[in-house]
Amino acid sequence: MRRLRRIVVFVRGKAVASNELWRHSLQFRVTVSTLALSAAVVFVLGMVLQNQITERLLETKQNAAIAQTRAVVETAASELVGVGAETPEAMVARLNNALKKISSTTTSQDGAGAAGTFEPVLAAGGRDQSIRPVAAGPYDRVPVRLRQFVETEQVSYLMHTVTEADGGKTTYLIVGAPVTTMINPLQLYLLYPLTSEQNTVSTVQNTLLVGCLVLLLLLAGITNLVTRQVVRPVRQAAAAAEQFAGGALDQRLAVLGEDDLAKLAVSYNEMAASIQRQIRQLEDFGGLQRRFTSDVSHELRTPLTTVRMAADVLHASREQFPAGLARSTELLVDELDRFEALLGDLLEISRLDAGVEELSAELIDVRPIATRAVEQVRVIAGNAGSAVELVLPEEEAPAEVDARRVERILRNLLANAVDHSEGNPVVLTLAVNETAVAITVRDHGVGLRPGEAELVFNRFWRADPSRNRRTGGTGLGLAISQEDARLHGGVLDAWGETGHGACFRLVLPRRQDTPMGESPLILPPPDHKASDPHGSSSGLLEVRPAPDAILAEPEEVGR
């Protein structure tokens, strides 16, 4: 059983390896396919050749044997004239003498003698089965079917296999013919052994087998070489394409000759050069755009500072102005606040796009960060009539994070949730496992329509432009939050249903040098199935501080 299991494991491993090679190697597939088709063609051709050679040998043997039998019949008839009046013992003696005469006589008429050696048999008898035939020679080797035909005076032949005394088997071509005498009917049987023909057929089979194997090996080698000549440039093109995709924009293929593969290399090089030019142009354009955004943001700060100073003076003196002018002063200050926030976000996202931002990560407890973010949106939530609830684990949740960036992410998520909660509670939940820390912000407001979960992180995207925003956001908060999450090596994703609210999930690795693995919190949130199907809020959520109350089955991060 152990050996059988080892054999099964070995065969299974080879099968898996062959399957992998079949799926990944064009050269292997072409070689095996060509070898299989060639083997089928060679097998059919070999069978046809073998059958044709065997049939021709037997046909030649049969014609020569029949001709030789007719000549021997004349000799036997001349030797057995008047036989039949003797006693059985005398008849057996005459038949034996006739066999000796037949064996010692060599004739050449009508092709006789070309059939080779034979064993003669003479039998006296006829259709009368009650009379026991008198025979000379190995009469028991003649099959009954052939006897019946010959006893009706028909020249017949039959191939018959005889088991010898030593257990071996010999195949004979037995030709029978009636011998015309004056008194008693006689039958002559000549047994031609087919040993020589069988040896010839075996030699032909072995020759065909060896020739077919050699031919298949040659075909496999030739196919492998020919396919390699085609596959090698393709592999080189694939390797060059991988290097090109990895950033080696100067990678090109060597052009050898003027064949189709050379044309492919030329076309690839032209395509790579065109893509390189376009990438360079896009990089230059992107750099110019980022520089323009940064320069404009910086240049706007000076006049904005002047306008801010004037607006503060006006705002401080608003009580001396008429009601309409005082209200205009307040609106001016509010819009200046939003303008300053927009400039700050533009500068931040331009630095993120340029890749110059660095992560100042340190190992700290994440729970105070979440608490500070909630406290910063308490006033906004109170104005909107939404309660902000916090669900934290009882034990510390240390992780290597940039506290400023994580706090900004949570502040943006909470402000966005409050703005769309329709006065319903907003719940921030934090959970950790061995490799990751996850934070979800859940609201029960208007939710997201199908397909909008992938759009919420686009810059300046709004689900409903006609809605009045309470928080006065710039439209860049979620985009900056997603970039901050990526800078940590984590993910920020969203879920939402119309009338059932939305849930944003931030997943970060606990160690910057360790993959974060599975998230301890899932999306969609566990409570989404309990929501009212008509879109009404389910009221306040039950908040439990125990970690088990917020942990769920692991899910692949970023799903």
Coordinates of C-alpha atoms in Angstrom, one line a residue:
M1 CA 0.0 0.0 0.0
R2 CA 2.9 2.4 0.8
R3 CA 4.5 1.7 -2.6
L4 CA 1.1 2.1 -4.3
R5 CA 0.6 5.4 -2.5
R6 CA 4.1 6.6 -3.5
I7 CA 3.4 5.6 -7.1
V8 CA 0.0 7.5 -7.1
V9 CA 1.6 10.6 -5.5
F10 CA 4.4 10.4 -8.1
V11 CA 2.0 10.1 -11.0
R12 CA -0.2 12.8 -9.7
G13 CA 2.8 15.1 -9.3
K14 CA 3.9 14.4 -12.8
A15 CA 0.4 15.0 -14.1
V16 CA 0.2 18.4 -12.3
A17 CA 3.6 19.4 -13.6
S18 CA 2.6 18.4 -17.1
N19 CA -0.6 20.3 -16.9
E20 CA 1.3 23.4 -15.7
L21 CA 3.8 23.0 -18.5
W22 CA 0.9 22.5 -21.0
R23 CA -0.8 25.7 -19.9
H24 CA 2.3 27.9 -19.8
S25 CA 4.5 26.6 -22.6
L26 CA 3.5 27.1 -26.3
Q27 CA 6.5 25.1 -27.4
F28 CA 5.5 22.1 -25.3
R29 CA 1.9 22.2 -26.6
V30 CA 3.0 22.4 -30.2
T31 CA 5.5 19.6 -29.8
V32 CA 3.1 17.3 -28.0
S33 CA 0.3 18.0 -30.4
T34 CA 2.5 17.4 -33.4
L35 CA 3.9 14.2 -31.8
A36 CA 0.4 12.9 -31.1
L37 CA -0.9 13.6 -34.6
S38 CA 2.2 12.2 -36.1
A39 CA 1.9 9.1 -34.0
A40 CA -1.7 8.6 -35.1
V41 CA -0.7 9.0 -38.8
V42 CA 2.3 6.7 -38.4
F43 CA 0.1 4.1 -36.6
V44 CA -2.5 4.1 -39.4
L45 CA 0.2 3.9 -42.1
G46 CA 2.0 1.1 -40.3
M47 CA -1.2 -0.9 -39.9
V48 CA -2.0 -0.4 -43.6
L49 CA 1.5 -1.5 -44.7
Q50 CA 1.5 -4.5 -42.4
N51 CA -1.9 -5.6 -43.7
Q52 CA -0.8 -5.2 -47.3
I53 CA 2.4 -7.1 -46.8
T54 CA 0.6 -9.9 -44.9
E55 CA -2.1 -10.2 -47.6
R56 CA 0.5 -10.3 -50.4
L57 CA 2.5 -13.0 -48.7
L58 CA -0.5 -15.1 -48.1
E59 CA -1.9 -14.6 -51.6
T60 CA 1.4 -15.6 -53.1
K61 CA 1.6 -18.7 -50.7
Q62 CA -1.9 -19.7 -51.6
N63 CA -1.5 -19.5 -55.4
A64 CA 1.8 -21.4 -55.2
A65 CA 0.3 -24.0 -52.9
I66 CA -2.7 -24.6 -55.1
A67 CA -0.5 -25.0 -58.2
Q68 CA 1.8 -27.3 -56.4
T69 CA -1.1 -29.4 -55.1
R70 CA -2.6 -29.9 -58.6
A71 CA 0.8 -31.2 -59.7
V72 CA 1.1 -33.5 -56.8
V73 CA -2.5 -34.8 -57.4
E74 CA -1.4 -36.1 -60.9
T75 CA 1.6 -37.9 -59.3
A76 CA -0.6 -39.4 -56.6
A77 CA -3.2 -40.5 -59.2
S78 CA -0.6 -42.3 -61.3
E79 CA 0.7 -44.1 -58.2
L80 CA -2.7 -45.2 -56.9
V81 CA -4.4 -46.5 -60.1
G82 CA -6.8 -49.3 -59.2
V83 CA -6.5 -48.9 -55.4
G84 CA -9.5 -50.0 -53.4
A85 CA -9.6 -53.8 -54.0
E86 CA -6.9 -54.5 -51.3
T87 CA -7.4 -55.0 -47.7
P88 CA -7.1 -52.0 -45.4
E89 CA -3.6 -53.0 -44.4
A90 CA -2.5 -53.3 -48.1
M91 CA -4.2 -49.9 -48.9
V92 CA -2.3 -48.2 -46.0
A93 CA 0.9 -49.7 -47.4
R94 CA 0.1 -48.4 -50.9
L95 CA -0.8 -45.0 -49.5
N96 CA 2.5 -44.8 -47.6
N97 CA 4.4 -45.7 -50.8
A98 CA 2.5 -43.0 -52.6
L99 CA 3.5 -40.5 -49.9
K100 CA 7.1 -41.5 -50.3
K101 CA 6.9 -41.0 -54.0
I102 CA 5.2 -37.6 -53.6
S103 CA 7.8 -36.5 -51.1
S104 CA 10.8 -37.6 -53.3
T105 CA 9.4 -36.3 -56.5
T106 CA 10.2 -32.7 -57.5
T107 CA 8.1 -31.1 -60.1
S108 CA 8.3 -27.7 -61.7
Q109 CA 5.3 -27.5 -63.9
D110 CA 2.7 -24.8 -63.2
G111 CA 4.8 -23.2 -60.5
A112 CA 4.9 -26.3 -58.4
G113 CA 7.7 -26.3 -55.8
A114 CA 7.4 -22.5 -55.2
A115 CA 5.2 -23.0 -52.2
G116 CA 8.0 -24.5 -50.1
T117 CA 8.0 -27.7 -48.0
F118 CA 4.8 -29.5 -47.1
E119 CA 3.5 -32.6 -45.3
P120 CA 1.4 -34.8 -47.6
V121 CA -1.7 -36.7 -46.3
L122 CA -3.7 -39.3 -48.3
A123 CA -7.0 -40.6 -47.2
A124 CA -9.4 -43.1 -48.7
G125 CA -13.1 -42.6 -48.1
G126 CA -16.0 -40.6 -49.2
R127 CA -19.3 -39.2 -48.2
D128 CA -20.3 -42.4 -46.5
Q129 CA -19.5 -41.6 -42.8
S130 CA -20.2 -45.2 -41.7
I131 CA -17.0 -46.4 -43.3
R132 CA -13.9 -45.4 -41.4
P133 CA -11.4 -43.7 -43.7
V134 CA -8.0 -45.2 -44.3
A135 CA -5.3 -42.6 -44.2
A136 CA -1.6 -42.2 -44.4
G137 CA 0.2 -39.2 -42.9
P138 CA -0.9 -36.7 -40.2
Y139 CA -4.6 -37.1 -41.1
D140 CA -5.7 -35.8 -37.6
R141 CA -4.2 -32.4 -38.4
V142 CA -6.7 -31.8 -41.2
P143 CA -9.8 -30.0 -39.9
V144 CA -13.2 -31.6 -40.4
R145 CA -14.6 -28.6 -42.4
L146 CA -11.9 -29.0 -45.0
R147 CA -12.5 -32.8 -45.2
Q148 CA -16.1 -32.2 -46.0
F149 CA -15.4 -29.9 -48.9
V150 CA -12.7 -32.1 -50.4
E151 CA -14.8 -35.3 -50.0
T152 CA -17.4 -33.6 -52.3
E153 CA -14.6 -33.4 -54.9
Q154 CA -13.8 -29.7 -54.4
V155 CA -10.3 -28.2 -54.3
S156 CA -10.2 -26.2 -51.1
Y157 CA -7.7 -24.6 -48.7
L158 CA -7.8 -23.5 -45.1
M159 CA -5.4 -21.9 -42.6
H160 CA -5.4 -23.9 -39.4
T161 CA -3.4 -23.7 -36.2
V162 CA -2.3 -27.1 -34.7
T163 CA -1.1 -27.6 -31.2
E164 CA 2.0 -29.8 -31.2
A165 CA 2.9 -32.4 -28.6
D166 CA 5.4 -30.1 -26.9
G167 CA 2.7 -27.5 -26.4
G168 CA 3.9 -25.3 -29.3
K169 CA 1.5 -24.1 -32.0
T170 CA 2.1 -24.2 -35.7
T171 CA -0.1 -22.5 -38.3
Y172 CA -0.5 -24.4 -41.6
L173 CA -2.0 -23.6 -45.0
I174 CA -3.8 -26.8 -45.8
V175 CA -4.8 -27.4 -49.4
G176 CA -7.0 -30.4 -50.2
A177 CA -7.9 -31.9 -53.6
P178 CA -9.7 -35.1 -54.7
V179 CA -7.6 -37.8 -56.4
T180 CA -9.4 -39.6 -59.2
T181 CA -8.9 -43.4 -59.2
M182 CA -10.7 -46.3 -60.9
I183 CA -12.4 -47.8 -57.8
N184 CA -12.1 -45.9 -54.5
P185 CA -12.2 -42.1 -54.1
L186 CA -9.1 -40.6 -52.5
Q187 CA -8.3 -37.2 -51.0
L188 CA -4.9 -35.6 -51.0
Y189 CA -4.0 -32.9 -48.4
L190 CA -0.8 -30.9 -48.4
L191 CA 0.1 -29.1 -45.1
Y192 CA 2.3 -26.1 -45.8
P193 CA 3.7 -24.6 -42.6
L194 CA 3.5 -20.8 -42.4
T195 CA 6.5 -20.4 -40.1
S196 CA 8.6 -18.6 -42.7
E197 CA 5.7 -16.2 -43.5
Q198 CA 5.1 -15.5 -39.8
N199 CA 8.8 -14.8 -39.3
T200 CA 8.7 -12.4 -42.3
V201 CA 5.6 -10.7 -40.9
S202 CA 7.2 -10.4 -37.4
T203 CA 10.4 -8.9 -39.0
V204 CA 8.2 -6.4 -40.9
Q205 CA 6.3 -5.5 -37.7
N206 CA 9.5 -5.0 -35.8
T207 CA 11.0 -3.0 -38.6
L208 CA 7.9 -0.8 -38.8
L209 CA 7.8 -0.4 -35.0
V210 CA 11.5 0.7 -34.8
G211 CA 11.1 2.9 -37.9
C212 CA 8.0 4.5 -36.5
L213 CA 9.7 5.2 -33.1
V214 CA 12.7 6.7 -34.8
L215 CA 10.5 8.8 -37.1
L216 CA 8.5 10.0 -34.1
L217 CA 11.6 11.0 -32.2
L218 CA 12.9 12.8 -35.3
L219 CA 9.6 14.6 -35.7
A220 CA 9.6 15.6 -32.1
G221 CA 13.1 16.9 -32.3
I222 CA 12.4 18.8 -35.5
T223 CA 9.1 20.2 -34.2
N224 CA 10.8 21.3 -31.0
L225 CA 13.6 23.1 -33.0
V226 CA 11.2 24.7 -35.4
T227 CA 8.8 25.8 -32.7
R228 CA 11.7 27.1 -30.6
Q229 CA 12.7 29.4 -33.5
V230 CA 9.2 30.9 -33.4
V231 CA 8.7 30.8 -29.6
R232 CA 12.0 32.4 -28.7
P233 CA 11.3 35.8 -30.3
V234 CA 7.8 35.7 -28.7
R235 CA 9.4 35.0 -25.3
Q236 CA 11.9 37.8 -25.9
A237 CA 9.0 40.1 -26.8
A238 CA 7.1 39.1 -23.7
A239 CA 10.1 39.7 -21.5
A240 CA 10.7 43.1 -23.1
A241 CA 7.0 44.0 -22.6
E242 CA 7.3 43.0 -18.9
Q243 CA 10.3 45.2 -18.5
F244 CA 8.6 48.0 -20.4
A245 CA 5.6 47.7 -18.1
G246 CA 7.9 47.8 -15.1
G247 CA 9.2 51.2 -16.1
A248 CA 12.1 50.4 -18.5
L249 CA 10.7 52.6 -21.2
D250 CA 13.9 52.3 -23.3
Q251 CA 13.6 48.5 -23.7
R252 CA 13.5 47.5 -27.3
L253 CA 13.6 44.2 -29.3
A254 CA 16.5 43.3 -31.6
V255 CA 15.6 43.2 -35.3
L256 CA 17.2 40.3 -37.1
G257 CA 16.4 39.7 -40.8
E258 CA 13.3 40.7 -42.7
D259 CA 10.9 37.9 -41.9
D260 CA 7.5 38.1 -40.1
L261 CA 9.2 38.0 -36.7
A262 CA 11.5 40.9 -37.7
K263 CA 8.4 42.8 -38.7
L264 CA 6.8 42.0 -35.3
A265 CA 9.9 43.4 -33.6
V266 CA 9.9 46.5 -35.7
S267 CA 6.2 47.1 -34.9
Y268 CA 6.8 46.5 -31.2
N269 CA 9.7 49.0 -31.2
E270 CA 7.6 51.6 -32.9
M271 CA 4.7 51.0 -30.5
A272 CA 7.1 51.2 -27.5
A273 CA 8.6 54.4 -28.8
S274 CA 5.1 55.9 -29.3
I275 CA 4.0 54.9 -25.9
Q276 CA 7.2 56.3 -24.4
R277 CA 6.7 59.6 -26.0
Q278 CA 3.1 59.8 -24.8
I279 CA 4.1 58.8 -21.3
R280 CA 6.8 61.5 -21.3
Q281 CA 4.3 64.0 -22.5
L282 CA 1.8 63.0 -19.8
E283 CA 4.4 63.1 -17.1
D284 CA 5.5 66.5 -18.3
F285 CA 1.9 67.7 -18.4
G286 CA 1.2 66.2 -15.0
G287 CA 4.2 67.8 -13.6
L288 CA 3.3 71.1 -15.1
Q289 CA -0.3 70.7 -13.8
R290 CA 0.9 69.8 -10.2
R291 CA 3.4 72.7 -10.3
F292 CA 0.7 75.0 -11.6
T293 CA -1.7 74.0 -8.8
S294 CA 1.0 74.4 -6.2
D295 CA 2.2 77.7 -7.5
V296 CA -1.4 79.1 -7.8
S297 CA -2.2 77.9 -4.3
H298 CA 0.9 79.6 -2.9
E299 CA 0.3 82.7 -4.9
L300 CA -3.3 82.9 -3.8
R301 CA -2.2 82.8 -0.2
T302 CA -0.9 86.4 -0.2
P303 CA -4.0 88.1 -1.6
L304 CA -6.1 85.7 0.5
T305 CA -4.3 86.9 3.6
T306 CA -5.0 90.5 2.7
V307 CA -8.6 89.8 2.0
R308 CA -8.8 87.8 5.3
M309 CA -7.5 90.8 7.2
A310 CA -10.0 93.1 5.6
A311 CA -12.8 90.6 6.1
D312 CA -11.9 90.3 9.8
V313 CA -12.0 94.1 10.2
L314 CA -15.4 94.2 8.5
H315 CA -16.7 91.2 10.5
A316 CA -15.6 92.9 13.8
S317 CA -17.5 96.0 12.9
R318 CA -20.6 94.2 11.5
E319 CA -22.8 95.5 14.4
Q320 CA -22.4 99.1 13.0
F321 CA -23.6 98.0 9.5
P322 CA -27.2 97.7 8.3
A323 CA -28.7 94.2 8.6
G324 CA -28.1 93.2 4.9
L325 CA -24.5 94.4 5.0
A326 CA -23.8 92.6 8.3
R327 CA -25.1 89.4 6.8
S328 CA -22.9 89.8 3.7
T329 CA -19.9 90.3 6.0
E330 CA -20.7 86.9 7.8
L331 CA -21.1 85.2 4.4
L332 CA -17.7 86.6 3.3
V333 CA -16.0 85.3 6.4
D334 CA -17.6 81.8 5.9
E335 CA -16.6 81.6 2.3
L336 CA -13.0 82.8 3.1
D337 CA -12.8 79.9 5.6
R338 CA -13.9 77.4 2.9
F339 CA -11.5 79.0 0.4
E340 CA -8.6 78.6 2.8
A341 CA -9.5 75.0 3.4
L342 CA -9.7 74.4 -0.3
L343 CA -6.3 75.9 -0.8
G344 CA -4.9 73.7 2.0
D345 CA -6.4 70.6 0.4
L346 CA -5.1 71.5 -3.0
L347 CA -1.6 71.9 -1.7
E348 CA -1.9 68.6 0.2
I349 CA -3.2 66.6 -2.8
S350 CA -0.6 68.2 -5.1
R351 CA 2.2 66.9 -2.7
L352 CA 0.5 63.5 -2.6
D353 CA 0.4 63.4 -6.4
A354 CA 4.0 64.4 -6.6
G355 CA 5.0 61.7 -4.3
V356 CA 6.9 64.0 -1.9
E357 CA 4.8 63.2 1.1
E358 CA 6.5 61.1 3.8
L359 CA 4.8 58.9 6.4
S360 CA 5.8 59.8 10.0
A361 CA 4.6 56.5 11.5
E362 CA 5.1 55.7 15.2
L363 CA 3.7 52.9 17.3
I364 CA 0.8 54.4 19.2
D365 CA -2.6 53.4 20.5
V366 CA -5.3 54.1 17.8
R367 CA -8.1 54.6 20.3
P368 CA -7.2 58.2 21.3
I369 CA -7.0 59.1 17.6
A370 CA -10.5 58.0 17.1
T371 CA -11.7 59.8 20.2
R372 CA -10.1 63.1 19.1
A373 CA -11.7 62.8 15.6
V374 CA -15.1 62.3 17.2
E375 CA -14.7 65.2 19.5
Q376 CA -13.8 67.5 16.6
V377 CA -17.1 66.8 14.8
R378 CA -19.3 67.0 17.9
V379 CA -20.3 70.6 17.2
I380 CA -21.1 69.8 13.5
A381 CA -23.1 66.7 14.5
G382 CA -25.0 68.6 17.1
N383 CA -26.0 71.3 14.6
A384 CA -27.1 68.5 12.2
G385 CA -29.1 66.7 15.0
S386 CA -27.0 63.5 14.7
A387 CA -25.5 61.7 17.6
V388 CA -21.9 60.3 17.2
E389 CA -21.4 57.0 18.9
L390 CA -18.0 55.5 19.5
V391 CA -17.3 51.7 19.8
L392 CA -13.8 50.9 21.0
P393 CA -12.1 47.8 22.3
E394 CA -11.3 47.6 26.0
E395 CA -7.7 46.8 25.4
E396 CA -5.1 48.9 23.7
A397 CA -4.9 48.9 19.9
P398 CA -1.3 49.7 19.1
A399 CA -0.3 50.2 15.4
E400 CA 2.5 52.0 13.5
V401 CA 0.5 54.9 12.0
D402 CA 0.8 58.6 11.3
A403 CA -1.5 60.0 13.9
R404 CA -2.1 63.3 12.0
R405 CA -3.1 61.5 8.8
V406 CA -5.3 58.9 10.5
E407 CA -7.1 61.6 12.5
R408 CA -7.7 63.6 9.2
I409 CA -9.1 60.5 7.6
L410 CA -11.5 59.8 10.4
R411 CA -12.5 63.5 10.6
N412 CA -13.3 63.5 6.9
L413 CA -15.3 60.3 7.2
L414 CA -17.3 61.5 10.2
A415 CA -18.0 64.9 8.6
N416 CA -19.2 63.2 5.5
A417 CA -21.4 60.7 7.5
V418 CA -22.9 63.6 9.5
D419 CA -23.7 65.5 6.4
H420 CA -25.6 62.6 4.9
S421 CA -27.1 61.0 8.0
E422 CA -30.4 62.9 7.9
G423 CA -30.3 63.4 11.6
N424 CA -29.7 59.6 12.4
P425 CA -26.9 58.4 14.6
V426 CA -23.4 57.9 13.2
V427 CA -21.3 55.1 14.7
L428 CA -17.5 54.8 14.6
T429 CA -16.3 51.3 15.3
L430 CA -12.6 50.2 15.9
A431 CA -11.3 46.6 15.9
V432 CA -8.0 45.0 15.7
N433 CA -6.5 41.5 15.0
E434 CA -3.0 40.2 14.8
T435 CA -2.0 42.0 11.6
A436 CA -4.5 44.8 10.9
V437 CA -6.5 47.6 12.6
A438 CA -9.9 48.5 11.0
I439 CA -12.2 51.4 11.6
T440 CA -15.7 51.8 10.2
V441 CA -17.9 54.9 10.1
R442 CA -21.6 53.9 9.7
D443 CA -24.5 56.2 9.1
H444 CA -28.2 55.5 8.4
G445 CA -28.9 58.3 6.0
V446 CA -29.6 58.6 2.3
G447 CA -27.1 55.9 1.4
L448 CA -25.5 55.3 -2.0
R449 CA -27.0 54.2 -5.2
P450 CA -25.6 51.2 -7.1
G451 CA -22.1 52.0 -8.6
E452 CA -21.6 55.1 -6.4
A453 CA -19.4 53.3 -3.9
E454 CA -16.6 53.4 -6.5
L455 CA -17.1 57.1 -7.3
V456 CA -17.2 58.6 -3.8
F457 CA -13.4 58.9 -3.7
N458 CA -13.2 60.8 -7.0
R459 CA -12.1 64.4 -6.6
F460 CA -15.0 67.0 -6.4
W461 CA -17.6 64.2 -6.9
R462 CA -20.9 64.7 -5.3
A463 CA -23.8 62.1 -5.2
D464 CA -26.4 64.8 -5.3
P465 CA -25.2 68.3 -6.3
S466 CA -28.5 69.8 -5.3
R467 CA -28.1 68.9 -1.6
N468 CA -27.2 71.6 0.8
R469 CA -23.9 70.7 2.5
R470 CA -23.8 71.4 6.3
T471 CA -20.1 70.9 6.7
G472 CA -18.9 73.1 3.9
G473 CA -16.4 70.5 2.5
T474 CA -14.1 71.2 -0.4
G475 CA -14.8 68.0 -2.4
L476 CA -11.3 66.7 -1.9
G477 CA -11.6 65.2 1.6
L478 CA -12.3 61.6 0.6
A479 CA -9.7 61.7 -2.2
I480 CA -7.1 62.9 0.3
S481 CA -8.2 60.3 2.8
Q482 CA -7.8 57.5 0.3
E483 CA -4.3 58.7 -0.6
D484 CA -3.4 58.8 3.1
A485 CA -4.6 55.2 3.5
R486 CA -2.5 54.1 0.6
L487 CA 0.5 55.9 2.0
H488 CA 0.1 53.7 5.1
G489 CA -0.1 50.6 2.9
G490 CA -3.8 50.2 3.8
V491 CA -7.2 50.5 2.0
L492 CA -10.2 52.8 2.3
D493 CA -13.4 51.4 0.8
A494 CA -17.1 52.1 1.0
W495 CA -20.5 50.4 0.9
G496 CA -24.0 51.9 0.7
E497 CA -27.6 51.2 -0.2
T498 CA -30.3 53.7 -1.1
G499 CA -32.3 54.5 2.1
H500 CA -30.1 52.2 4.2
G501 CA -27.2 54.5 4.8
A502 CA -23.5 54.0 4.0
C503 CA -20.4 52.5 5.7
F504 CA -16.8 53.5 5.1
R505 CA -14.0 51.2 6.2
L506 CA -10.4 52.0 6.8
V507 CA -8.0 49.1 7.2
L508 CA -4.3 49.7 8.1
P509 CA -1.5 47.3 8.9
R510 CA -0.4 47.2 12.5
R511 CA 3.3 47.0 11.3
Q512 CA 4.6 48.9 8.3
D513 CA 6.9 46.0 7.4
T514 CA 4.2 43.3 7.8
P515 CA 1.2 42.7 5.3
M516 CA -2.1 43.6 7.0
G517 CA -3.8 40.4 6.0
E518 CA -7.6 40.1 6.7
S519 CA -9.7 42.8 8.1
P520 CA -11.3 42.4 11.5
L521 CA -14.4 44.3 10.3
I522 CA -16.5 43.3 7.3
L523 CA -18.3 45.1 4.5
P524 CA -21.3 45.2 4.2
P525 CA -21.8 45.9 7.9
P526 CA -23.6 43.2 9.9
D527 CA -26.6 45.4 10.6
H528 CA -27.5 46.2 7.0
K529 CA -29.9 43.3 6.7
A530 CA -31.9 44.5 9.7
S531 CA -32.6 47.9 8.1
D532 CA -36.1 48.8 7.2
P533 CA -36.8 47.9 3.6
H534 CA -38.7 51.1 3.1
G535 CA -35.7 53.2 3.8
S536 CA -36.6 54.3 7.3
S537 CA -33.9 54.5 10.0
S538 CA -33.8 51.7 12.5
G539 CA -33.1 54.2 15.3
L540 CA -30.2 54.2 17.7
L541 CA -27.8 51.3 17.5
E542 CA -26.9 49.3 20.5
V543 CA -23.3 50.1 21.4
R544 CA -21.3 47.5 23.4
P545 CA -17.7 48.2 24.3
A546 CA -16.7 44.5 24.4
P547 CA -14.4 43.6 21.5
D548 CA -16.5 40.5 20.6
A549 CA -19.5 42.6 19.9
I550 CA -17.7 44.3 16.9
L551 CA -15.6 41.5 15.6
A552 CA -16.9 39.6 12.6
E553 CA -15.8 36.8 10.3
P554 CA -12.6 37.7 8.4
E555 CA -13.0 39.1 4.9
E556 CA -10.5 39.9 2.2
V557 CA -9.3 43.5 2.5
G558 CA -10.5 45.8 -0.2
R559 CA -13.5 43.7 -1.2

